């Protein structure tokens, strides 16, 4: 076992899962802060928090992108198998033989959540900028990407446009 492990008896898979276990709390705290600012705006009419909404939306987006990157890296490390003699074993823990039931669940999570979420990061901001979707719809789309991608695709088909043409592309300069 590595010397920097604080709890004896954990294997590499447990350590990898422990590293990403703080991410939901980080996302939750950011959303709570956003709600507090929204309620403060409603209670104190003179409080100018419009600038905060854009900053908070960007903050939430950055936290979710960071979480997505950490979760994706961890999930992909659970699929990294190496051949040892005539069998394949997990690279981070060679006591675990590859392609067990839980690894198939990892592939399903990657296909149904992580990969579609990348498309939300790609198309969502332009739809948000064009005011075609609300801030809350964008945030929900980050957590449930497949239904929103399907909905946006149907809208694009109805309007006879490509998905990336629904909202304008942000031009810099």
mmCIF file of C-alpha atoms in Angstrom:
data_model
loop_
_atom_site.group_PDB
_atom_site.id
_atom_site.type_symbol
_atom_site.label_atom_id
_atom_site.label_comp_id
_atom_site.label_asym_id
_atom_site.label_seq_id
_atom_site.Cartn_x
_atom_site.Cartn_y
_atom_site.Cartn_z
ATOM 1 C CA UNK A 1 0.000 0.000 0.000
ATOM 2 C CA UNK A 2 1.216 3.541 -0.657
ATOM 3 C CA UNK A 3 2.696 5.369 2.297
ATOM 4 C CA UNK A 4 0.483 8.442 1.833
ATOM 5 C CA UNK A 5 -2.743 6.521 2.493
ATOM 6 C CA UNK A 6 -4.457 7.706 5.670
ATOM 7 C CA UNK A 7 -6.722 4.674 6.165
ATOM 8 C CA UNK A 8 -5.200 1.216 6.040
ATOM 9 C CA UNK A 9 -7.042 -1.436 4.089
ATOM 10 C CA UNK A 10 -8.233 0.703 1.191
ATOM 11 C CA UNK A 11 -7.292 -0.473 -2.266
ATOM 12 C CA UNK A 12 -6.649 1.742 -5.292
ATOM 13 C CA UNK A 13 -10.258 1.638 -6.465
ATOM 14 C CA UNK A 14 -11.500 2.821 -3.054
ATOM 15 C CA UNK A 15 -8.955 5.653 -3.070
ATOM 16 C CA UNK A 16 -10.051 6.739 -6.560
ATOM 17 C CA UNK A 17 -13.686 6.808 -5.477
ATOM 18 C CA UNK A 18 -12.776 8.742 -2.316
ATOM 19 C CA UNK A 19 -11.046 11.404 -4.429
ATOM 20 C CA UNK A 20 -14.252 12.182 -6.327
ATOM 21 C CA UNK A 21 -16.601 11.836 -3.341
ATOM 22 C CA UNK A 22 -16.206 15.540 -2.456
ATOM 23 C CA UNK A 23 -17.422 16.724 -5.867
ATOM 24 C CA UNK A 24 -21.197 16.487 -5.220
ATOM 25 C CA UNK A 25 -20.745 18.583 -2.078
ATOM 26 C CA UNK A 26 -18.819 21.192 -4.018
ATOM 27 C CA UNK A 27 -21.575 21.421 -6.655
ATOM 28 C CA UNK A 28 -24.260 21.508 -3.938
ATOM 29 C CA UNK A 29 -22.526 24.357 -2.059
ATOM 30 C CA UNK A 30 -22.235 26.396 -5.259
ATOM 31 C CA UNK A 31 -25.941 25.919 -6.019
ATOM 32 C CA UNK A 32 -26.887 26.902 -2.442
ATOM 33 C CA UNK A 33 -24.836 30.088 -2.779
ATOM 34 C CA UNK A 34 -26.639 30.861 -6.051
ATOM 35 C CA UNK A 35 -30.021 30.367 -4.344
ATOM 36 C CA UNK A 36 -29.034 32.638 -1.431
ATOM 37 C CA UNK A 37 -28.107 35.425 -3.852
ATOM 38 C CA UNK A 38 -31.390 34.955 -5.748
ATOM 39 C CA UNK A 39 -33.435 35.148 -2.529
ATOM 40 C CA UNK A 40 -31.417 38.171 -1.361
ATOM 41 C CA UNK A 41 -32.281 39.956 -4.596
ATOM 42 C CA UNK A 42 -35.973 39.339 -4.040
ATOM 43 C CA UNK A 43 -35.893 40.477 -0.393
ATOM 44 C CA UNK A 44 -33.641 43.524 -0.790
ATOM 45 C CA UNK A 45 -34.819 45.466 -3.819
ATOM 46 C CA UNK A 46 -31.895 47.931 -3.776
ATOM 47 C CA UNK A 47 -29.307 45.135 -3.908
ATOM 48 C CA UNK A 48 -27.705 44.995 -7.361
ATOM 49 C CA UNK A 49 -26.996 41.330 -7.884
ATOM 50 C CA UNK A 50 -27.471 41.094 -11.656
ATOM 51 C CA UNK A 51 -23.710 41.065 -12.091
ATOM 52 C CA UNK A 52 -23.538 38.245 -9.548
ATOM 53 C CA UNK A 53 -25.898 36.067 -11.586
ATOM 54 C CA UNK A 54 -23.527 35.999 -14.559
ATOM 55 C CA UNK A 55 -20.562 35.342 -12.298
ATOM 56 C CA UNK A 56 -22.422 32.643 -10.402
ATOM 57 C CA UNK A 57 -23.547 30.970 -13.621
ATOM 58 C CA UNK A 58 -19.936 30.961 -14.779
ATOM 59 C CA UNK A 59 -18.834 29.654 -11.376
ATOM 60 C CA UNK A 60 -21.376 26.846 -11.473
ATOM 61 C CA UNK A 61 -20.292 25.987 -15.019
ATOM 62 C CA UNK A 62 -16.618 25.861 -13.981
ATOM 63 C CA UNK A 63 -17.360 23.712 -10.917
ATOM 64 C CA UNK A 64 -19.413 21.289 -13.008
ATOM 65 C CA UNK A 65 -16.729 21.182 -15.724
ATOM 66 C CA UNK A 66 -14.103 20.419 -13.059
ATOM 67 C CA UNK A 67 -16.334 17.727 -11.564
ATOM 68 C CA UNK A 68 -16.984 16.276 -15.027
ATOM 69 C CA UNK A 69 -13.255 16.109 -15.733
ATOM 70 C CA UNK A 70 -12.469 14.405 -12.401
ATOM 71 C CA UNK A 71 -15.313 11.911 -12.720
ATOM 72 C CA UNK A 72 -14.479 11.122 -16.361
ATOM 73 C CA UNK A 73 -10.815 10.562 -15.549
ATOM 74 C CA UNK A 74 -11.697 8.303 -12.639
ATOM 75 C CA UNK A 75 -14.246 6.314 -14.643
ATOM 76 C CA UNK A 76 -11.817 5.851 -17.519
ATOM 77 C CA UNK A 77 -9.133 4.665 -15.087
ATOM 78 C CA UNK A 78 -11.583 1.913 -14.052
ATOM 79 C CA UNK A 79 -11.539 0.690 -17.666
ATOM 80 C CA UNK A 80 -7.767 0.732 -18.112
ATOM 81 C CA UNK A 81 -6.908 -2.968 -18.267
ATOM 82 C CA UNK A 82 -3.493 -4.508 -18.830
ATOM 83 C CA UNK A 83 -2.727 -8.037 -19.989
ATOM 84 C CA UNK A 84 -0.875 -10.190 -17.483
ATOM 85 C CA UNK A 85 -0.152 -13.614 -18.917
ATOM 86 C CA UNK A 86 -3.465 -14.831 -20.357
ATOM 87 C CA UNK A 87 -5.848 -12.525 -18.434
ATOM 88 C CA UNK A 88 -6.520 -8.808 -18.221
ATOM 89 C CA UNK A 89 -6.389 -6.972 -14.914
ATOM 90 C CA UNK A 90 -7.241 -3.455 -13.811
ATOM 91 C CA UNK A 91 -4.167 -1.228 -14.091
ATOM 92 C CA UNK A 92 -4.755 0.622 -10.811
ATOM 93 C CA UNK A 93 -5.273 -2.639 -8.891
ATOM 94 C CA UNK A 94 -4.001 -5.853 -10.443
ATOM 95 C CA UNK A 95 -5.983 -7.929 -7.940
ATOM 96 C CA UNK A 96 -9.150 -7.079 -9.889
ATOM 97 C CA UNK A 97 -9.800 -8.983 -13.097
ATOM 98 C CA UNK A 98 -11.217 -6.871 -15.909
ATOM 99 C CA UNK A 99 -14.725 -6.638 -17.298
ATOM 100 C CA UNK A 100 -16.701 -7.388 -14.204
ATOM 101 C CA UNK A 101 -20.331 -6.283 -13.905
ATOM 102 C CA UNK A 102 -19.481 -2.917 -12.313
ATOM 103 C CA UNK A 103 -17.152 -2.060 -15.224
ATOM 104 C CA UNK A 104 -20.033 -2.531 -17.653
ATOM 105 C CA UNK A 105 -22.002 -0.058 -15.498
ATOM 106 C CA UNK A 106 -19.069 2.367 -15.828
ATOM 107 C CA UNK A 107 -19.306 2.112 -19.626
ATOM 108 C CA UNK A 108 -23.058 2.766 -19.453
ATOM 109 C CA UNK A 109 -22.474 5.842 -17.257
ATOM 110 C CA UNK A 110 -19.866 7.123 -19.685
ATOM 111 C CA UNK A 111 -22.192 6.668 -22.657
ATOM 112 C CA UNK A 112 -25.360 8.038 -21.033
ATOM 113 C CA UNK A 113 -23.970 10.861 -18.884
ATOM 114 C CA UNK A 114 -20.370 11.864 -19.466
ATOM 115 C CA UNK A 115 -20.264 11.946 -23.272
ATOM 116 C CA UNK A 116 -23.661 13.710 -23.677
ATOM 117 C CA UNK A 117 -22.607 16.211 -21.015
ATOM 118 C CA UNK A 118 -19.748 17.241 -23.292
ATOM 119 C CA UNK A 119 -22.318 18.189 -25.925
ATOM 120 C CA UNK A 120 -24.197 20.238 -23.324
ATOM 121 C CA UNK A 121 -20.953 22.154 -22.683
ATOM 122 C CA UNK A 122 -20.651 22.649 -26.442
ATOM 123 C CA UNK A 123 -24.201 23.729 -27.363
ATOM 124 C CA UNK A 124 -25.643 25.000 -24.076
ATOM 125 C CA UNK A 125 -23.771 28.307 -23.741
ATOM 126 C CA UNK A 126 -24.821 29.533 -27.197
ATOM 127 C CA UNK A 127 -28.448 28.624 -26.446
ATOM 128 C CA UNK A 128 -28.147 30.406 -23.097
ATOM 129 C CA UNK A 129 -26.579 33.466 -24.717
ATOM 130 C CA UNK A 130 -29.393 33.599 -27.296
ATOM 131 C CA UNK A 131 -31.929 33.391 -24.422
ATOM 132 C CA UNK A 132 -33.390 30.228 -25.966
ATOM 133 C CA UNK A 133 -33.025 28.436 -22.616
ATOM 134 C CA UNK A 134 -33.065 29.656 -19.020
ATOM 135 C CA UNK A 135 -30.201 29.438 -16.533
ATOM 136 C CA UNK A 136 -32.047 26.695 -14.645
ATOM 137 C CA UNK A 137 -32.662 24.690 -17.817
ATOM 138 C CA UNK A 138 -28.949 24.876 -18.606
ATOM 139 C CA UNK A 139 -27.996 23.753 -15.088
ATOM 140 C CA UNK A 140 -30.518 20.889 -15.222
ATOM 141 C CA UNK A 141 -29.170 19.928 -18.649
ATOM 142 C CA UNK A 142 -25.711 19.550 -17.108
ATOM 143 C CA UNK A 143 -27.077 17.013 -14.609
ATOM 144 C CA UNK A 144 -29.509 15.249 -17.002
ATOM 145 C CA UNK A 145 -27.925 15.692 -20.452
ATOM 146 C CA UNK A 146 -29.714 13.080 -22.575
ATOM 147 C CA UNK A 147 -33.321 14.373 -22.212
ATOM 148 C CA UNK A 148 -32.236 17.957 -22.888
ATOM 149 C CA UNK A 149 -30.116 17.013 -25.900
ATOM 150 C CA UNK A 150 -33.077 15.099 -27.315
ATOM 151 C CA UNK A 151 -35.381 18.061 -26.653
ATOM 152 C CA UNK A 152 -32.983 20.534 -28.280
ATOM 153 C CA UNK A 153 -32.505 18.201 -31.252
ATOM 154 C CA UNK A 154 -36.271 17.939 -31.770
ATOM 155 C CA UNK A 155 -36.514 21.737 -31.656
ATOM 156 C CA UNK A 156 -33.727 21.975 -34.230
ATOM 157 C CA UNK A 157 -35.547 19.500 -36.506
ATOM 158 C CA UNK A 158 -38.822 21.401 -36.129
ATOM 159 C CA UNK A 159 -37.089 24.686 -36.976
ATOM 160 C CA UNK A 160 -35.132 22.933 -39.761
ATOM 161 C CA UNK A 161 -31.792 24.080 -38.392
ATOM 162 C CA UNK A 162 -28.702 22.278 -37.252
ATOM 163 C CA UNK A 163 -28.337 22.035 -33.469
ATOM 164 C CA UNK A 164 -25.434 24.469 -33.390
ATOM 165 C CA UNK A 165 -27.451 27.005 -35.423
ATOM 166 C CA UNK A 166 -30.289 27.276 -32.882
ATOM 167 C CA UNK A 167 -28.377 29.874 -30.911
ATOM 168 C CA UNK A 168 -25.847 32.330 -32.312
ATOM 169 C CA UNK A 169 -22.183 31.534 -31.983
ATOM 170 C CA UNK A 170 -20.540 34.000 -29.627
ATOM 171 C CA UNK A 171 -18.078 36.134 -31.564
ATOM 172 C CA UNK A 172 -15.200 37.659 -29.671
ATOM 173 C CA UNK A 173 -13.778 41.051 -30.562
#
